[in-house]
Amino acid sequence: MFSLGSWLPALPGLAWGWALLDALLQGLVGACAVSVLCSLLKVYLYIQCLNNPERRAEKEAIAAQRPLLEPLHVLVLTAVLALVGSRVAALVVLEFSLRAVSTILSLNKGAQSSQLYLLCQYSLGCGVSCALSFLLEGAPHRSWNLALAAGLAGLLAVQARRLARHVCALYGLHSRARYCGVCMLLLAAGHGIPRLLRNALGLTFAVADLAAVELINRDFLSTAEAVRFWTPLTICYTLLVVYMQEESRQSAGRGLMFRTVLVRMGGLFILLLTVGRWSDILHVFVSLLGELWCLLRAGVLLESCWRQ
């Protein structure tokens, strides 16, 4: 594997340092992807609330979110994604993909789409990280490629955040006055944001799922080892999906989301106790922190989705 560190003389610990840098850059790209997702959903939900006088309190709550906390959210999520191992990140991606397909097939997609987008935040970060790890494996100048990807992702995240601030501050005035190009574009095509996100997330998770399967399978020396891993994994994930679908029909709200996270990570923890490694156990706890952090950050948007 060639990277930025391959141009420098071999020194003790240098390879470890460049590997850490690559992990941080991958985590940064994933965190920026989550930031773009949340910013676009914030724009969409704010416009929906603005058009409905009965949802004025929700509109004010969305606009009152502190923009200074967004860089902190990106930094924390970057650290979490950098610490999570590729095996656990791959399992998180596969679990969410199965859950998303089950939700779309069994529930009203139109009513659940915005909520599902918010619930995929951490899985999206893991998916981007897995895809980059797989696509750039063995690539010349890997670190330079990751640095370029991080720069582009950061630029997109900053622009999406500026758009969200602009909409929350001035969309009401500009949409009535009809002289701001950005607000006029959102007035005409803002309803298409969920479709844009659906297409982008579908493509991202399709690539991430392929990368996740390959990253997991490369650790097995034989087909028998792969079967011993995939069989309990499939059974565990199937039971989790059935349980969560039943729970979603009986109750809703923030408590359900946190219970779902605990059940999912608990099931993954028990599974990896039998077929995983000790490092995977630590990564499960890191993933639990990442999931909870994303849910706490998106609390206001989730409340708006539930009321909608």
Tab-separated table of C-alpha atoms in Angstrom:
chain	number	residue	atom	x	y	z
A	1	MET	CA	0.000	0.000	0.000
A	2	PHE	CA	1.437	3.368	-1.040
A	3	SER	CA	0.490	6.602	0.605
A	4	LEU	CA	1.988	9.916	1.602
A	5	GLY	CA	4.168	8.093	4.107
A	6	SER	CA	5.747	5.949	1.358
A	7	TRP	CA	7.736	8.963	0.174
A	8	LEU	CA	9.446	9.355	3.556
A	9	PRO	CA	12.228	7.244	5.086
A	10	ALA	CA	11.165	4.331	7.286
A	11	LEU	CA	11.072	5.413	10.930
A	12	PRO	CA	9.708	3.637	14.025
A	13	GLY	CA	6.015	4.342	14.348
A	14	LEU	CA	5.782	6.253	11.054
A	15	ALA	CA	3.530	3.668	9.405
A	16	TRP	CA	1.208	3.768	12.425
A	17	GLY	CA	1.065	7.551	12.213
A	18	TRP	CA	0.104	7.586	8.549
A	19	ALA	CA	-2.488	4.857	9.141
A	20	LEU	CA	-4.019	7.057	11.858
A	21	LEU	CA	-4.021	10.021	9.475
A	22	ASP	CA	-5.795	7.958	6.818
A	23	ALA	CA	-8.389	6.827	9.372
A	24	LEU	CA	-9.015	10.428	10.456
A	25	LEU	CA	-9.404	11.574	6.856
A	26	GLN	CA	-11.873	8.758	6.155
A	27	GLY	CA	-13.792	9.676	9.278
A	28	LEU	CA	-13.836	13.335	8.248
A	29	VAL	CA	-15.336	12.493	4.856
A	30	GLY	CA	-18.030	10.394	6.544
A	31	ALA	CA	-18.786	13.126	9.093
A	32	CYS	CA	-19.065	15.738	6.328
A	33	ALA	CA	-21.504	13.485	4.469
A	34	VAL	CA	-23.659	13.308	7.611
A	35	SER	CA	-23.441	17.096	7.969
A	36	VAL	CA	-24.659	17.625	4.388
A	37	LEU	CA	-27.553	15.219	4.989
A	38	CYS	CA	-28.659	17.010	8.158
A	39	SER	CA	-28.351	20.465	6.578
A	40	LEU	CA	-30.507	19.531	3.587
A	41	LEU	CA	-33.107	17.907	5.829
A	42	LYS	CA	-33.112	21.019	8.001
A	43	VAL	CA	-33.820	23.142	4.918
A	44	TYR	CA	-36.638	20.834	3.800
A	45	LEU	CA	-38.318	20.567	7.206
A	46	TYR	CA	-38.046	24.316	7.815
A	47	ILE	CA	-39.766	25.078	4.512
A	48	GLN	CA	-42.500	22.536	5.305
A	49	CYS	CA	-43.094	24.117	8.709
A	50	LEU	CA	-43.079	27.628	7.253
A	51	ASN	CA	-45.833	26.704	4.838
A	52	ASN	CA	-48.008	25.387	7.678
A	53	PRO	CA	-49.079	27.997	10.287
A	54	GLU	CA	-49.905	25.229	12.782
A	55	ARG	CA	-46.242	24.197	12.874
A	56	ARG	CA	-44.860	27.584	13.882
A	57	ALA	CA	-43.336	26.215	17.090
A	58	GLU	CA	-41.461	23.548	15.125
A	59	LYS	CA	-40.176	26.179	12.707
A	60	GLU	CA	-38.841	28.309	15.547
A	61	ALA	CA	-37.215	25.276	17.178
A	62	ILE	CA	-35.438	24.354	13.941
A	63	ALA	CA	-34.248	27.915	13.391
A	64	ALA	CA	-33.065	28.175	17.010
A	65	GLN	CA	-30.488	25.379	16.622
A	66	ARG	CA	-27.050	26.736	17.405
A	67	PRO	CA	-24.865	26.752	14.285
A	68	LEU	CA	-21.679	26.838	16.378
A	69	LEU	CA	-22.392	23.276	17.579
A	70	GLU	CA	-22.166	21.902	14.037
A	71	PRO	CA	-18.318	21.973	13.867
A	72	LEU	CA	-18.224	20.200	17.245
A	73	HIS	CA	-20.607	17.559	15.915
A	74	VAL	CA	-18.365	16.995	12.867
A	75	LEU	CA	-15.221	16.738	15.014
A	76	VAL	CA	-16.746	14.238	17.448
A	77	LEU	CA	-18.197	12.129	14.649
A	78	THR	CA	-14.850	12.203	12.821
A	79	ALA	CA	-13.113	10.827	15.909
A	80	VAL	CA	-15.750	8.119	16.381
A	81	LEU	CA	-15.606	6.988	12.740
A	82	ALA	CA	-11.807	6.943	12.860
A	83	LEU	CA	-11.840	4.695	15.945
A	84	VAL	CA	-14.421	2.202	14.656
A	85	GLY	CA	-12.838	-0.804	12.987
A	86	SER	CA	-13.722	-1.781	9.440
A	87	ARG	CA	-15.486	-5.006	10.531
A	88	VAL	CA	-17.901	-3.314	12.922
A	89	ALA	CA	-18.474	-0.418	10.512
A	90	ALA	CA	-19.298	-2.940	7.784
A	91	LEU	CA	-21.750	-4.748	10.069
A	92	VAL	CA	-23.460	-1.450	10.955
A	93	VAL	CA	-23.877	-0.665	7.253
A	94	LEU	CA	-25.347	-4.080	6.436
A	95	GLU	CA	-27.716	-3.938	9.410
A	96	PHE	CA	-29.067	-0.533	8.431
A	97	SER	CA	-29.478	-1.553	4.787
A	98	LEU	CA	-31.579	-4.550	5.816
A	99	ARG	CA	-33.605	-2.400	8.207
A	100	ALA	CA	-34.145	0.322	5.599
A	101	VAL	CA	-35.374	-2.144	2.969
A	102	SER	CA	-37.737	-3.728	5.496
A	103	THR	CA	-39.082	-0.327	6.573
A	104	ILE	CA	-39.656	0.865	3.010
A	105	LEU	CA	-41.470	-2.335	2.065
A	106	SER	CA	-43.663	-2.546	5.163
A	107	LEU	CA	-44.542	1.082	5.943
A	108	ASN	CA	-45.753	4.173	4.139
A	109	LYS	CA	-42.564	5.399	2.474
A	110	GLY	CA	-43.763	8.966	2.105
A	111	ALA	CA	-44.501	9.355	5.803
A	112	GLN	CA	-41.330	7.641	6.988
A	113	SER	CA	-38.685	8.899	4.539
A	114	SER	CA	-37.465	11.964	6.465
A	115	GLN	CA	-37.283	10.028	9.717
A	116	LEU	CA	-35.387	7.192	8.026
A	117	TYR	CA	-32.890	9.679	6.603
A	118	LEU	CA	-32.184	11.020	10.080
A	119	LEU	CA	-31.807	7.536	11.536
A	120	CYS	CA	-29.195	6.625	8.934
A	121	GLN	CA	-26.695	9.298	10.007
A	122	TYR	CA	-24.166	7.094	11.743
A	123	SER	CA	-24.678	4.260	9.254
A	124	LEU	CA	-24.027	6.734	6.427
A	125	GLY	CA	-20.743	7.766	8.037
A	126	CYS	CA	-19.730	4.122	8.418
A	127	GLY	CA	-20.782	3.420	4.835
A	128	VAL	CA	-18.668	6.235	3.396
A	129	SER	CA	-15.709	5.129	5.513
A	130	CYS	CA	-16.080	1.485	4.364
A	131	ALA	CA	-16.412	2.498	0.726
A	132	LEU	CA	-13.291	4.665	0.858
A	133	SER	CA	-11.337	1.953	2.674
A	134	PHE	CA	-12.265	-0.588	0.006
A	135	LEU	CA	-11.938	1.615	-3.083
A	136	LEU	CA	-8.571	3.094	-2.070
A	137	GLU	CA	-7.039	-0.129	-0.759
A	138	GLY	CA	-3.628	-0.471	-2.374
A	139	ALA	CA	-4.029	2.799	-4.275
A	140	PRO	CA	-0.887	4.872	-4.966
A	141	HIS	CA	-0.757	8.012	-2.832
A	142	ARG	CA	-3.738	6.912	-0.750
A	143	SER	CA	-3.310	9.732	1.767
A	144	TRP	CA	-3.335	12.392	-0.956
A	145	ASN	CA	-6.549	10.919	-2.383
A	146	LEU	CA	-8.163	10.952	1.052
A	147	ALA	CA	-7.004	14.517	1.679
A	148	LEU	CA	-8.595	15.617	-1.613
A	149	ALA	CA	-11.819	13.776	-0.754
A	150	ALA	CA	-11.853	15.373	2.710
A	151	GLY	CA	-11.356	18.821	1.201
A	152	LEU	CA	-14.218	18.391	-1.262
A	153	ALA	CA	-16.486	16.908	1.415
A	154	GLY	CA	-15.669	19.766	3.775
A	155	LEU	CA	-16.499	22.314	1.078
A	156	LEU	CA	-19.868	20.668	0.449
A	157	ALA	CA	-20.606	20.539	4.187
A	158	VAL	CA	-19.781	24.233	4.629
A	159	GLN	CA	-21.954	25.256	1.676
A	160	ALA	CA	-24.866	23.110	2.877
A	161	ARG	CA	-24.559	24.635	6.351
A	162	ARG	CA	-24.572	28.151	4.867
A	163	LEU	CA	-27.675	27.272	2.870
A	164	ALA	CA	-29.439	26.073	6.015
A	165	ARG	CA	-28.545	29.285	7.881
A	166	HIS	CA	-29.691	31.409	4.951
A	167	VAL	CA	-33.031	29.601	4.722
A	168	CYS	CA	-33.708	29.807	8.459
A	169	ALA	CA	-32.915	33.516	8.529
A	170	LEU	CA	-34.263	34.880	5.253
A	171	TYR	CA	-36.373	32.348	3.357
A	172	GLY	CA	-39.669	33.695	4.694
A	173	LEU	CA	-38.855	37.210	3.468
A	174	HIS	CA	-37.174	36.261	0.206
A	175	SER	CA	-39.862	33.796	-0.870
A	176	ARG	CA	-42.462	36.557	-0.579
A	177	ALA	CA	-40.342	39.290	-2.155
A	178	ARG	CA	-39.173	36.922	-4.929
A	179	TYR	CA	-35.756	38.461	-5.513
A	180	CYS	CA	-33.337	35.887	-4.070
A	181	GLY	CA	-32.229	33.252	-6.595
A	182	VAL	CA	-31.518	30.599	-3.973
A	183	CYS	CA	-34.855	31.023	-2.222
A	184	MET	CA	-36.711	31.129	-5.533
A	185	LEU	CA	-35.068	27.851	-6.520
A	186	LEU	CA	-36.103	26.283	-3.212
A	187	LEU	CA	-39.609	27.696	-3.608
A	188	ALA	CA	-39.914	25.977	-6.977
A	189	ALA	CA	-37.991	22.751	-6.337
A	190	GLY	CA	-37.627	22.437	-2.554
A	191	HIS	CA	-40.152	19.601	-2.487
A	192	GLY	CA	-37.646	17.509	-4.461
A	193	ILE	CA	-35.061	17.403	-1.661
A	194	PRO	CA	-36.271	14.010	-0.295
A	195	ARG	CA	-36.050	12.494	-3.769
A	196	LEU	CA	-32.524	13.856	-4.178
A	197	LEU	CA	-31.505	12.419	-0.821
A	198	ARG	CA	-33.142	9.079	-1.600
A	199	ASN	CA	-31.190	8.703	-4.835
A	200	ALA	CA	-27.909	9.806	-3.286
A	201	LEU	CA	-28.300	7.565	-0.233
A	202	GLY	CA	-29.385	4.615	-2.373
A	203	LEU	CA	-26.234	4.863	-4.471
A	204	THR	CA	-24.024	5.402	-1.423
A	205	PHE	CA	-25.361	2.408	0.475
A	206	ALA	CA	-25.244	0.202	-2.632
A	207	VAL	CA	-21.497	0.829	-2.915
A	208	ALA	CA	-21.059	0.609	0.868
A	209	ASP	CA	-22.843	-2.756	1.057
A	210	LEU	CA	-20.561	-4.259	-1.593
A	211	ALA	CA	-17.524	-2.867	0.193
A	212	ALA	CA	-18.798	-4.107	3.572
A	213	VAL	CA	-19.270	-7.687	2.329
A	214	GLU	CA	-15.797	-7.700	0.801
A	215	LEU	CA	-14.168	-6.230	3.919
A	216	ILE	CA	-15.756	-8.913	6.095
A	217	ASN	CA	-15.058	-11.834	3.770
A	218	ARG	CA	-11.372	-11.052	3.365
A	219	ASP	CA	-10.758	-12.135	6.972
A	220	PHE	CA	-11.916	-15.715	6.293
A	221	LEU	CA	-9.516	-18.375	5.083
A	222	SER	CA	-12.187	-20.851	4.021
A	223	THR	CA	-15.842	-21.101	3.098
A	224	ALA	CA	-16.587	-22.957	6.344
A	225	GLU	CA	-15.326	-20.022	8.418
A	226	ALA	CA	-17.458	-17.619	6.381
A	227	VAL	CA	-20.555	-19.787	6.870
A	228	ARG	CA	-19.950	-19.968	10.641
A	229	PHE	CA	-19.922	-16.158	10.711
A	230	TRP	CA	-22.697	-15.283	8.246
A	231	THR	CA	-25.262	-17.812	9.505
A	232	PRO	CA	-25.634	-16.425	13.067
A	233	LEU	CA	-25.280	-12.895	11.682
A	234	THR	CA	-28.205	-13.388	9.296
A	235	ILE	CA	-30.370	-14.921	12.020
A	236	CYS	CA	-29.500	-12.136	14.477
A	237	TYR	CA	-30.232	-9.346	11.999
A	238	THR	CA	-33.496	-10.934	10.891
A	239	LEU	CA	-34.725	-11.181	14.477
A	240	LEU	CA	-33.654	-7.581	15.144
A	241	VAL	CA	-35.557	-6.292	12.122
A	242	VAL	CA	-38.720	-8.199	13.103
A	243	TYR	CA	-38.478	-6.904	16.679
A	244	MET	CA	-37.954	-3.287	15.625
A	245	GLN	CA	-40.822	-3.375	13.132
A	246	GLU	CA	-43.147	-4.629	15.864
A	247	GLU	CA	-41.917	-1.963	18.284
A	248	SER	CA	-42.439	0.807	15.729
A	249	ARG	CA	-46.069	-0.237	15.287
A	250	GLN	CA	-46.763	-0.159	19.024
A	251	SER	CA	-44.997	3.051	20.009
A	252	ALA	CA	-43.148	6.069	18.643
A	253	GLY	CA	-41.012	8.905	19.890
A	254	ARG	CA	-37.517	9.529	21.098
A	255	GLY	CA	-37.645	6.733	23.681
A	256	LEU	CA	-38.254	4.191	20.923
A	257	MET	CA	-35.232	5.429	18.980
A	258	PHE	CA	-32.890	5.068	21.936
A	259	ARG	CA	-34.292	1.626	22.792
A	260	THR	CA	-33.772	0.574	19.200
A	261	VAL	CA	-30.129	1.671	19.295
A	262	LEU	CA	-29.526	-0.226	22.534
A	263	VAL	CA	-31.198	-3.382	21.204
A	264	ARG	CA	-29.271	-3.264	17.927
A	265	MET	CA	-25.894	-2.683	19.539
A	266	GLY	CA	-26.699	-5.242	22.240
A	267	GLY	CA	-27.464	-7.866	19.603
A	268	LEU	CA	-24.273	-7.014	17.735
A	269	PHE	CA	-22.311	-7.200	20.991
A	270	ILE	CA	-23.630	-10.687	21.803
A	271	LEU	CA	-22.995	-11.854	18.256
A	272	LEU	CA	-19.388	-10.660	18.244
A	273	LEU	CA	-18.775	-12.263	21.622
A	274	THR	CA	-19.197	-15.615	19.909
A	275	VAL	CA	-17.810	-15.049	16.386
A	276	GLY	CA	-15.840	-11.816	16.652
A	277	ARG	CA	-12.610	-10.502	18.113
A	278	TRP	CA	-11.919	-8.626	21.304
A	279	SER	CA	-11.172	-5.457	19.343
A	280	ASP	CA	-14.630	-5.731	17.775
A	281	ILE	CA	-16.212	-5.573	21.228
A	282	LEU	CA	-14.534	-2.231	21.895
A	283	HIS	CA	-15.632	-0.937	18.494
A	284	VAL	CA	-19.255	-1.838	19.305
A	285	PHE	CA	-19.158	0.478	22.334
A	286	VAL	CA	-17.643	3.222	20.169
A	287	SER	CA	-20.447	2.687	17.649
A	288	LEU	CA	-23.015	2.959	20.423
A	289	LEU	CA	-21.594	6.362	21.372
A	290	GLY	CA	-21.684	7.436	17.724
A	291	GLU	CA	-25.322	6.407	17.283
A	292	LEU	CA	-26.411	8.170	20.463
A	293	TRP	CA	-24.454	11.299	19.536
A	294	CYS	CA	-26.163	11.511	16.131
A	295	LEU	CA	-29.625	11.003	17.641
A	296	LEU	CA	-29.059	13.666	20.291
A	297	ARG	CA	-27.813	16.158	17.696
A	298	ALA	CA	-30.846	15.563	15.452
A	299	GLY	CA	-33.413	15.640	18.263
A	300	VAL	CA	-35.267	18.728	17.009
A	301	LEU	CA	-35.468	17.428	13.446
A	302	LEU	CA	-36.701	14.036	14.657
A	303	GLU	CA	-39.446	15.717	16.687
A	304	SER	CA	-40.542	17.559	13.552
A	305	CYS	CA	-40.628	14.300	11.557
A	306	TRP	CA	-42.748	12.563	14.201
A	307	ARG	CA	-45.282	15.391	14.276
A	308	GLN	CA	-45.398	15.451	10.520
